[in-house]
mmCIF file of C-alpha atoms in Angstrom:
data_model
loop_
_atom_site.group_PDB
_atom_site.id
_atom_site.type_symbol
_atom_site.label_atom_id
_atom_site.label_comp_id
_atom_site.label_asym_id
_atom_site.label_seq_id
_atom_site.Cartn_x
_atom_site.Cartn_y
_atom_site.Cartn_z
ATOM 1 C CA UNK J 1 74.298 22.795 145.923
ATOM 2 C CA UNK J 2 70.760 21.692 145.744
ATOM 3 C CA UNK J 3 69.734 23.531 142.074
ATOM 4 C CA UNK J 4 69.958 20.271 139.897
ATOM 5 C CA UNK J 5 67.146 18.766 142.498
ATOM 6 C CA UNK J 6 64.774 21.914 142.333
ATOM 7 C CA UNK J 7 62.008 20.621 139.431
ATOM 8 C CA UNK J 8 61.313 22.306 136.418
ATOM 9 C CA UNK J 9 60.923 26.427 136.647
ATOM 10 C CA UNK J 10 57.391 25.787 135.337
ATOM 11 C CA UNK J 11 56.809 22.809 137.656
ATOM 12 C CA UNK J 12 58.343 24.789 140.330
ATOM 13 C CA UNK J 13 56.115 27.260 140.501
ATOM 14 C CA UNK J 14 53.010 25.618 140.151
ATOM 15 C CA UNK J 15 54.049 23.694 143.244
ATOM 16 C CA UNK J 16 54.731 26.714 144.905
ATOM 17 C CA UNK J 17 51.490 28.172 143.435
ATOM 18 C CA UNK J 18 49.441 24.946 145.776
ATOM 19 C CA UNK J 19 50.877 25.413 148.827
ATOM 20 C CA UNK J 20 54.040 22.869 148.911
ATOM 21 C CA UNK J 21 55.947 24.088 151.773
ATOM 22 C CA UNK J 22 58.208 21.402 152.041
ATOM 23 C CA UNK J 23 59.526 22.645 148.157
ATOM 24 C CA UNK J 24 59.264 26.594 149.592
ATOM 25 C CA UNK J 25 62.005 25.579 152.171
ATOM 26 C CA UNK J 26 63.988 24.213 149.613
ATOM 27 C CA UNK J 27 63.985 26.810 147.817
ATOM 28 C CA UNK J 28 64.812 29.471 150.266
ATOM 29 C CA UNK J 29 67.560 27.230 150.947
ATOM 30 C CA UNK J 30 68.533 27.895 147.446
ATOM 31 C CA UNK J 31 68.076 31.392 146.781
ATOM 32 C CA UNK J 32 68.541 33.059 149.786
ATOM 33 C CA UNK J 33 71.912 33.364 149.712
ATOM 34 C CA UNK J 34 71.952 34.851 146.299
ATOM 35 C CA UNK J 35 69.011 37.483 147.637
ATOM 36 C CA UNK J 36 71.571 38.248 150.701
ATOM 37 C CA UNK J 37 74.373 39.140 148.614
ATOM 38 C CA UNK J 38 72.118 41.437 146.492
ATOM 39 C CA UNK J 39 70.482 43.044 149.703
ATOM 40 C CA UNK J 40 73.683 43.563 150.978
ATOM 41 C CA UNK J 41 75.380 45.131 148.165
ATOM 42 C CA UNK J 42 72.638 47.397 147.801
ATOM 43 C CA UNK J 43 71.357 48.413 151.076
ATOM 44 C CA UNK J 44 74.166 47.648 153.107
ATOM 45 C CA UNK J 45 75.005 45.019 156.286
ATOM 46 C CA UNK J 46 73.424 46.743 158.920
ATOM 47 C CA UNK J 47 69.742 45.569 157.206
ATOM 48 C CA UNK J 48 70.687 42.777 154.633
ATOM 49 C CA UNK J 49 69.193 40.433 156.938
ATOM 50 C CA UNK J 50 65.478 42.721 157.264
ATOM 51 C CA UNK J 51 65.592 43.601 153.577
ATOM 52 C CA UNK J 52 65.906 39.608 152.436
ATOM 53 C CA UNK J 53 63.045 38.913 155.391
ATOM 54 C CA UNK J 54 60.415 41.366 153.542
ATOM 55 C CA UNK J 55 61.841 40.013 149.882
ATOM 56 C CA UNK J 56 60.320 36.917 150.729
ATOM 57 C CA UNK J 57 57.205 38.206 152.322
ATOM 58 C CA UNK J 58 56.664 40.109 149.371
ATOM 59 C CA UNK J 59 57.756 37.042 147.211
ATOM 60 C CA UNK J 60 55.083 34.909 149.402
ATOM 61 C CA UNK J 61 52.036 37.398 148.739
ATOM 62 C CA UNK J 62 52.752 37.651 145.175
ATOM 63 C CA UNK J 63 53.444 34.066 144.180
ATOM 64 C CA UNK J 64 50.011 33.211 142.916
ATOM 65 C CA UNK J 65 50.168 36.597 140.757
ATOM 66 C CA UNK J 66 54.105 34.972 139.173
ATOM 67 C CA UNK J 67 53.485 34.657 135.733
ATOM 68 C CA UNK J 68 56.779 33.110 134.834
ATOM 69 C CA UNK J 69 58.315 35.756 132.361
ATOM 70 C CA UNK J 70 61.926 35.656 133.952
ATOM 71 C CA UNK J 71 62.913 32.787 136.085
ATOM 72 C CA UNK J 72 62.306 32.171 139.244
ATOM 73 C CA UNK J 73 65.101 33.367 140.718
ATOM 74 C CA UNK J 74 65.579 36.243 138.666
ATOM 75 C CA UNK J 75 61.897 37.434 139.870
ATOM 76 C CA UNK J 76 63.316 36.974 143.482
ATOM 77 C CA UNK J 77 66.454 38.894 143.040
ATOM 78 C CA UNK J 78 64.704 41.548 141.747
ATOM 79 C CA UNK J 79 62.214 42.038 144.236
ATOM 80 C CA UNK J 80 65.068 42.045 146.818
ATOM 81 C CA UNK J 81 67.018 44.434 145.123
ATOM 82 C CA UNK J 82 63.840 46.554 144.777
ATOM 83 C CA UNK J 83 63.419 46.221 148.294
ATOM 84 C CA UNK J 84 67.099 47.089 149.052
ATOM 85 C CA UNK J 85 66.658 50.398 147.100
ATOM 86 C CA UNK J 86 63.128 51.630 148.524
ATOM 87 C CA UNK J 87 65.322 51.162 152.246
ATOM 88 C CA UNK J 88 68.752 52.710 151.133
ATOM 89 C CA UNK J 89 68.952 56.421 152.174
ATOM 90 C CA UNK J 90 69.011 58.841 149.173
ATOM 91 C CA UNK J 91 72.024 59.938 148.375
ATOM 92 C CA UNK J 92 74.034 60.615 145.788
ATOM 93 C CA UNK J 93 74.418 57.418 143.146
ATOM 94 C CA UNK J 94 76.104 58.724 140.370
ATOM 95 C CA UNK J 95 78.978 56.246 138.791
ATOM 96 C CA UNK J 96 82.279 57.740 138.872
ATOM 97 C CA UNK J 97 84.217 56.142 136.035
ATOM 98 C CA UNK J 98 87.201 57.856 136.522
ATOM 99 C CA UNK J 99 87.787 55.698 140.326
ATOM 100 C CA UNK J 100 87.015 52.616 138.450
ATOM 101 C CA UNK J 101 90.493 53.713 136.059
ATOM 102 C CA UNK J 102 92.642 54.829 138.083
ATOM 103 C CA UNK J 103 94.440 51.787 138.545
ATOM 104 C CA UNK J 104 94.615 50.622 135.238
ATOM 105 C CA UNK J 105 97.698 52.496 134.632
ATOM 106 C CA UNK J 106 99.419 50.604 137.455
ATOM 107 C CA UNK J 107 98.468 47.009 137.276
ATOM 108 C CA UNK J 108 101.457 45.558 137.947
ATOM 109 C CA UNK J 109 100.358 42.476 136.254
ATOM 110 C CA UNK J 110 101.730 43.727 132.804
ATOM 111 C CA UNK J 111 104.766 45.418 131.555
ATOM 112 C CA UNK J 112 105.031 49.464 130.152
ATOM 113 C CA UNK J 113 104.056 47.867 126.994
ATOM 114 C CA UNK J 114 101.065 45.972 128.146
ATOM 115 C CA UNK J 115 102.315 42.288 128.493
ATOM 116 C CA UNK J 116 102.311 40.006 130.697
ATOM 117 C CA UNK J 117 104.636 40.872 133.056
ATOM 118 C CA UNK J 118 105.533 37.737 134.836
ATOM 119 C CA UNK J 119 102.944 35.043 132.468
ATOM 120 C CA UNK J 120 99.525 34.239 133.938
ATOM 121 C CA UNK J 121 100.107 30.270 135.366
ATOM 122 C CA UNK J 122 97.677 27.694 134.986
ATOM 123 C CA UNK J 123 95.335 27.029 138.070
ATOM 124 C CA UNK J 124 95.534 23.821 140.016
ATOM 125 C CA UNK J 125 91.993 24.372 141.318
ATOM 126 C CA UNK J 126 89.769 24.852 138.283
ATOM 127 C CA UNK J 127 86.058 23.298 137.858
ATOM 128 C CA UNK J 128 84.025 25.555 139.495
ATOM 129 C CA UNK J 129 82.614 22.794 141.793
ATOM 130 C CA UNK J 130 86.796 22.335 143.188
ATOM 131 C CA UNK J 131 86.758 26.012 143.572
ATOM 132 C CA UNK J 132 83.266 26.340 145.886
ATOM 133 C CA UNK J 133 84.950 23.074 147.602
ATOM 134 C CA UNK J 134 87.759 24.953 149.051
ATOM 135 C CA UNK J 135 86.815 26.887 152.453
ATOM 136 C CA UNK J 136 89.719 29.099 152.511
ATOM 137 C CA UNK J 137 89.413 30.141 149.079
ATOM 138 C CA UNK J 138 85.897 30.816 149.628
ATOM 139 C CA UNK J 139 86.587 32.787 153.059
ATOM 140 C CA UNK J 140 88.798 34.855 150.545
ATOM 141 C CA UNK J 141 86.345 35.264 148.056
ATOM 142 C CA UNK J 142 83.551 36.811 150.283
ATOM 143 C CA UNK J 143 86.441 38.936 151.992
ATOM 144 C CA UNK J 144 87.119 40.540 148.867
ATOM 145 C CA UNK J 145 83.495 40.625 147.304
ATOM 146 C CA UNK J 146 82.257 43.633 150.006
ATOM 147 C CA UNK J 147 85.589 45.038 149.470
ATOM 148 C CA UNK J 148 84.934 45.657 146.099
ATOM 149 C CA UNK J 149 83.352 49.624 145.592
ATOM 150 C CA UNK J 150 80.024 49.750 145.994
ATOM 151 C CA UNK J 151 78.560 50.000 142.314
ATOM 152 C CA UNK J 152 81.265 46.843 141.192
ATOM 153 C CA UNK J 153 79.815 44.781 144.148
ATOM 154 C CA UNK J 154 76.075 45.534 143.048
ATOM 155 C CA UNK J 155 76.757 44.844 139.848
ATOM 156 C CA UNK J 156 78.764 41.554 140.071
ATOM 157 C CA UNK J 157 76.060 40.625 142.717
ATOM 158 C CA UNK J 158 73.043 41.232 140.844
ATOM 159 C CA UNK J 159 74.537 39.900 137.581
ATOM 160 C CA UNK J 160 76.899 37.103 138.214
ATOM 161 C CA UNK J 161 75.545 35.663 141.891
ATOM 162 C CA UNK J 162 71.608 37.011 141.282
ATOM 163 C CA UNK J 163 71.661 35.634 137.431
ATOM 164 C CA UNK J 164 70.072 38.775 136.218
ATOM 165 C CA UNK J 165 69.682 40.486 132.711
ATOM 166 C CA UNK J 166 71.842 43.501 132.191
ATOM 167 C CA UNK J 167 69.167 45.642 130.729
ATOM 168 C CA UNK J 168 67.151 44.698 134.063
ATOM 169 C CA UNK J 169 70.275 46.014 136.325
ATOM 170 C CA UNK J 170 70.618 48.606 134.145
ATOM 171 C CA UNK J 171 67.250 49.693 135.394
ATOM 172 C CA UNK J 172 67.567 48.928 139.047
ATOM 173 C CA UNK J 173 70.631 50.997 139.537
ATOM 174 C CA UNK J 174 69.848 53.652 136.999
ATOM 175 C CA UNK J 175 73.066 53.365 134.791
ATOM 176 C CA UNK J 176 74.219 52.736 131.239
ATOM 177 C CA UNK J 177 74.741 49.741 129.510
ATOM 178 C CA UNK J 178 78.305 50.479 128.723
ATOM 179 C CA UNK J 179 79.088 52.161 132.555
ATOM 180 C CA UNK J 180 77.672 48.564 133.764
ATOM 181 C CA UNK J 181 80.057 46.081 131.919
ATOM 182 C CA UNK J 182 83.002 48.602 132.538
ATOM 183 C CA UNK J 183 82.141 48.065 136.255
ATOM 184 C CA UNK J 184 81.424 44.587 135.826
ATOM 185 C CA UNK J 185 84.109 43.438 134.319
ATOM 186 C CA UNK J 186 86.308 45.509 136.650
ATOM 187 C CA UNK J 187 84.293 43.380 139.134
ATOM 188 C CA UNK J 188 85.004 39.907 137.788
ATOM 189 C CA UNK J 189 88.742 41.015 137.013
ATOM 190 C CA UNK J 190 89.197 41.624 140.312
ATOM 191 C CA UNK J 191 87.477 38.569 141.855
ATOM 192 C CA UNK J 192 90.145 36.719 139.237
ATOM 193 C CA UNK J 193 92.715 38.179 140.899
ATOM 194 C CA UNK J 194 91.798 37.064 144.323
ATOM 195 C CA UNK J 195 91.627 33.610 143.115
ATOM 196 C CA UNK J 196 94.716 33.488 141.153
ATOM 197 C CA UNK J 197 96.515 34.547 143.892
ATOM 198 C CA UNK J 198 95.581 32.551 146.347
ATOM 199 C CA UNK J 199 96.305 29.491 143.441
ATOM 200 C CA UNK J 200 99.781 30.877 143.657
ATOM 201 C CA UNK J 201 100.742 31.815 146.994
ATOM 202 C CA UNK J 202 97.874 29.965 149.184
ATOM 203 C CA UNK J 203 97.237 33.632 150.676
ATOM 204 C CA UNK J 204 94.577 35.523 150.457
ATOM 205 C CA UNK P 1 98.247 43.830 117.271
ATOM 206 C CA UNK P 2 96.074 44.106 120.920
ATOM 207 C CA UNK P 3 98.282 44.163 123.761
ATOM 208 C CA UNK P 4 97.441 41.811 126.729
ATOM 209 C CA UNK P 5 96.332 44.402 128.560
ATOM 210 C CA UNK P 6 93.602 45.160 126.571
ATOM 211 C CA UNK P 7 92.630 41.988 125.470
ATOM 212 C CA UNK P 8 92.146 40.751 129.140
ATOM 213 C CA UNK P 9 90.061 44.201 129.691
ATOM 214 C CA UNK P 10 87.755 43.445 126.835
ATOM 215 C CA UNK P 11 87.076 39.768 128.218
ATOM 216 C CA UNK P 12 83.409 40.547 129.895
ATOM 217 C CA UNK P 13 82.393 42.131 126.428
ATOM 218 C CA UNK P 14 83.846 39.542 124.417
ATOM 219 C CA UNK P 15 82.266 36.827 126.783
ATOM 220 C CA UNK P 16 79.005 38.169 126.428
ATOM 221 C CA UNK P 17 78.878 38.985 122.664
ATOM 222 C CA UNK P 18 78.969 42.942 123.010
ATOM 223 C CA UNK P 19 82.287 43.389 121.062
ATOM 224 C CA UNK P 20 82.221 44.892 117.369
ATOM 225 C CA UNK P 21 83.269 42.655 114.737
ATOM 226 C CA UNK P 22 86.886 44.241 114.242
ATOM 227 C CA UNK P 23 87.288 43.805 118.009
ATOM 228 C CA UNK P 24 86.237 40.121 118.180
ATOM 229 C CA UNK P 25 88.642 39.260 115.415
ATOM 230 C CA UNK P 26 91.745 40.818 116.973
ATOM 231 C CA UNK P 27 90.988 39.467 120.347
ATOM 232 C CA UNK P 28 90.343 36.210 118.811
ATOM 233 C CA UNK P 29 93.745 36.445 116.975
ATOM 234 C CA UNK P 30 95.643 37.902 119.784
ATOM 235 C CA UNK P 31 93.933 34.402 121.880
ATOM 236 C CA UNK P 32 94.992 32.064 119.400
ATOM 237 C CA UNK P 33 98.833 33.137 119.767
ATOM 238 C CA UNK P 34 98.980 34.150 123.543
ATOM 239 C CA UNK P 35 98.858 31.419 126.610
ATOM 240 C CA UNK P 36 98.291 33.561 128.775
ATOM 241 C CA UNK P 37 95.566 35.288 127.701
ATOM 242 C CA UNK P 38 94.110 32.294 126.866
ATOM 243 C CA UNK P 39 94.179 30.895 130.095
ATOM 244 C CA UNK P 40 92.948 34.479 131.362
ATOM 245 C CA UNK P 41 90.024 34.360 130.020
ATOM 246 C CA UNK P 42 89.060 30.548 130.580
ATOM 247 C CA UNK P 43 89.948 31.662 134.696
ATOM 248 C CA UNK P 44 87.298 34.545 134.015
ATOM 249 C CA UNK P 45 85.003 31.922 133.190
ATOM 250 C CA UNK P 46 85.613 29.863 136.265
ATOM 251 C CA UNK P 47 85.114 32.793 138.336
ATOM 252 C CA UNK P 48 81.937 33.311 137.015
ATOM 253 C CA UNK P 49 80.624 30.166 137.376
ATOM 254 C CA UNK P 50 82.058 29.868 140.675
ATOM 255 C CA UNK P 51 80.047 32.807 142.006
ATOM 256 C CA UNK P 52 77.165 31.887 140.232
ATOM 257 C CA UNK P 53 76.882 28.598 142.385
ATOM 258 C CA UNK P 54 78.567 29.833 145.595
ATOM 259 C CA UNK P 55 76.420 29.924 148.817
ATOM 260 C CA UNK P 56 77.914 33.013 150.456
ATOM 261 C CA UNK P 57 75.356 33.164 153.324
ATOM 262 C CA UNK P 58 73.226 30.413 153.710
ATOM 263 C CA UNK P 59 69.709 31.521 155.964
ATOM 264 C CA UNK P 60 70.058 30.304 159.368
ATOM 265 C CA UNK P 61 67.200 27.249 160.748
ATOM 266 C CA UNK P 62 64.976 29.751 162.260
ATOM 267 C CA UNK P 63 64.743 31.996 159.086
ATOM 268 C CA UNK P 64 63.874 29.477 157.108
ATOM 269 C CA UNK P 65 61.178 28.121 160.126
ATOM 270 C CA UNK P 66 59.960 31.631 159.836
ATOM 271 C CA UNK P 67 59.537 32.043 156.408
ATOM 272 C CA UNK P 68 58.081 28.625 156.025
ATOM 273 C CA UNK P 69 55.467 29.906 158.345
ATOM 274 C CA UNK P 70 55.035 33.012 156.928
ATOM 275 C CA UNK P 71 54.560 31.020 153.545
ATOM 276 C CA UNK P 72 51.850 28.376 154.813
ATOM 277 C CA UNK P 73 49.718 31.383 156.947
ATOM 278 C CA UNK P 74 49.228 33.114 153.637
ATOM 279 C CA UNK P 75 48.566 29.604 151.589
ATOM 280 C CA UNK P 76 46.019 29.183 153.836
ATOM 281 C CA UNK P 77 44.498 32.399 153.839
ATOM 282 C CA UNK P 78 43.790 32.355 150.131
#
C-alpha cells in the first residue's frame, strides 16, 4: 500500500498537471488495480486489460482539463467505468431483485425465527491491514468477488474498491438508489461470509 | 423487537446513514443486547475497509512503462 505516500489530492494533481512522471507511475501503481476491478466488473475479462489501457489514455489527455471536484481517484474510476460501458455489448441491464432474494429465505446462518443459528464468532484476523496480509484469504476473496452476479460485483467494485459516490453509480449503471444498496449490501454480506469462513474453517 | 436477520440485512443502510429514525433506534437497541450482531456488523466494516485497500491486480512492469510513455509523449506535446 503506497496511498499514505501519494501527496496531497490538490498537490497531486498539480504535479501531475507539470509533467512529473516519476509521481504518474506511482500513481498507476496505485489506482490501477482499483480501475481493473471496475473494468472488469463492467465490461468483462476478455477486455479488462484494453478498457483500463484507454482509461488512462483518456485520463492522460484530460489531466490538464481535471478540475478537482471529486478526487482523484474517483475521476479515474469513473472514466474507466465509462469506458467499460461505451465497450460492453447492449443488452439487456435491467436489475432483477427478485434473484438477489431468493436466498434470503434459506440462509442457513439463522434459525426459522431469524437468530443466529449457531452465534457469529469473533475473528482472529481483524485490522484490515492483517486481513490484505494474508495471501490465501486474499486468493479467496478475489475468487469469490467475480463470482458474485454481475450487478453485486459492479456495485461493490465501483463503490467499495473504486471509492465512488452512490448517486454517481447510480448514474453509471442506470439504477435506483434503493435497488443499489439492496445489491450492495447483498454484495458486502456476501464478501463477509467468505471471510468469516475462511476465519473458521481455514477454507475457502 | 428486530430479529438478527434483519438487523444484519439493514447493516449497509445503517452504516451509511440511510435508515429512518424508528429503524436506527431498534437496530441500535437490538446491537446493544446482541453479540453477535454486534460483532456482525464491526466484520462488515472490516470487509469494507479491506477491499477498499486491497490490490486485486496490480499492472504488470510493461503497462506501467507504457503508460508512463504514453503520459510523457502527451506532456510534451502540450
Amino acid at each position: 500500500m503506497t496511498e499514505e505516500s501519494l501527496p496531497s489530492e490538490e498537490e497531486l494533481v498539480q504535479r501531475l498537471k507539470s509533467n512529473d512522471a516519476a509521481l504518474f507511475e506511482r500513481v498507476v501503481k496505485e489506482y490501477h488495480s482499483a480501475m481493473f476491478a471496475v473494468a472488469y466488473s463492467i465490461a468483462g475479462p476478455a477486455i479488462a486489460d484494453e478498457v483500463v489501457q484507454e482509461a488512462w489514455i483518456s485520463a492522460i489527455n484530460a489531466i490538464h482539463k481535471f478540475e478537482g471536484r471529486s478526487a482523484l481517484k474517483s475521476w479515474l474510476i469513473r472514466i474507466t467505468a465509462n469506458e467499460a460501458k461505451t465497450r460492453l455489448r447492449k443488452e439487456s441491464r435491467s436489475v432483477s431483485l427478485e434473484a438477489v432474494d431468493e436466498n434470503w429465505a434459506t440462509d442457513t446462518r439463522f434459525t426459522e425465527k431469524g437468530h443466529w443459528a449457531g452465534g457469529n464468532p469473533e475473528w482472529d484476523i481483524s485490522s484490515p491491514d492483517d486481513l490484505l496480509a494474508a495471501d490465501e484469504l486474499q486468493d479467496c476473496v478475489k475468487k469469490h468477488m467475480v463470482k458474485l452476479p454481475d450487478n453485486q460485483q459492479q456495485i461493490i467494485n465501483l463503490r467499495d474498491v473504486g471509492g465512488m459516490d452512490m448517486d454517481t453509480i447510480c448514474n453509471i449503471l442506470e439504477i435506483t438508489a434503493s435497488n443499489a444498496r439492496v445489491l450492495l449490501h447483498r454484495a458486502r454480506d456476501k464478501m463477509q461470509q467468505v471471510v468469516a469462513k475462511f476465519q473458521r474453517t481455514g477454507e475457502c | 423487537m428486530l430479529s438478527c436477520k434483519h438487523t444484519i440485512d439493514q447493516g449497509t443502510d445503517y452504516l451509511d446513514k440511510e435508515l429512518g429514525f424508528w429503524r436506527k433506534v431498534e437496530m441500535k437497541m437490538h446491537l446493544m443486547i446482541c453479540v453477535n450482531c454486534r460483532r456482525y456488523m464491526k466484520q462488515l466494516k472490516q470487509t469494507i475497509m479491506m477491499l477498499s485497500k486491497g490490490q486485486f491486480k496490480k499492472p504488470s512492469d510493461q503497462q506501467v512503462e507504457r503508460l508512463k510513455k504514453e503520459y510523457q509523449d502527451v506532456s510534451t506535446d502540450k
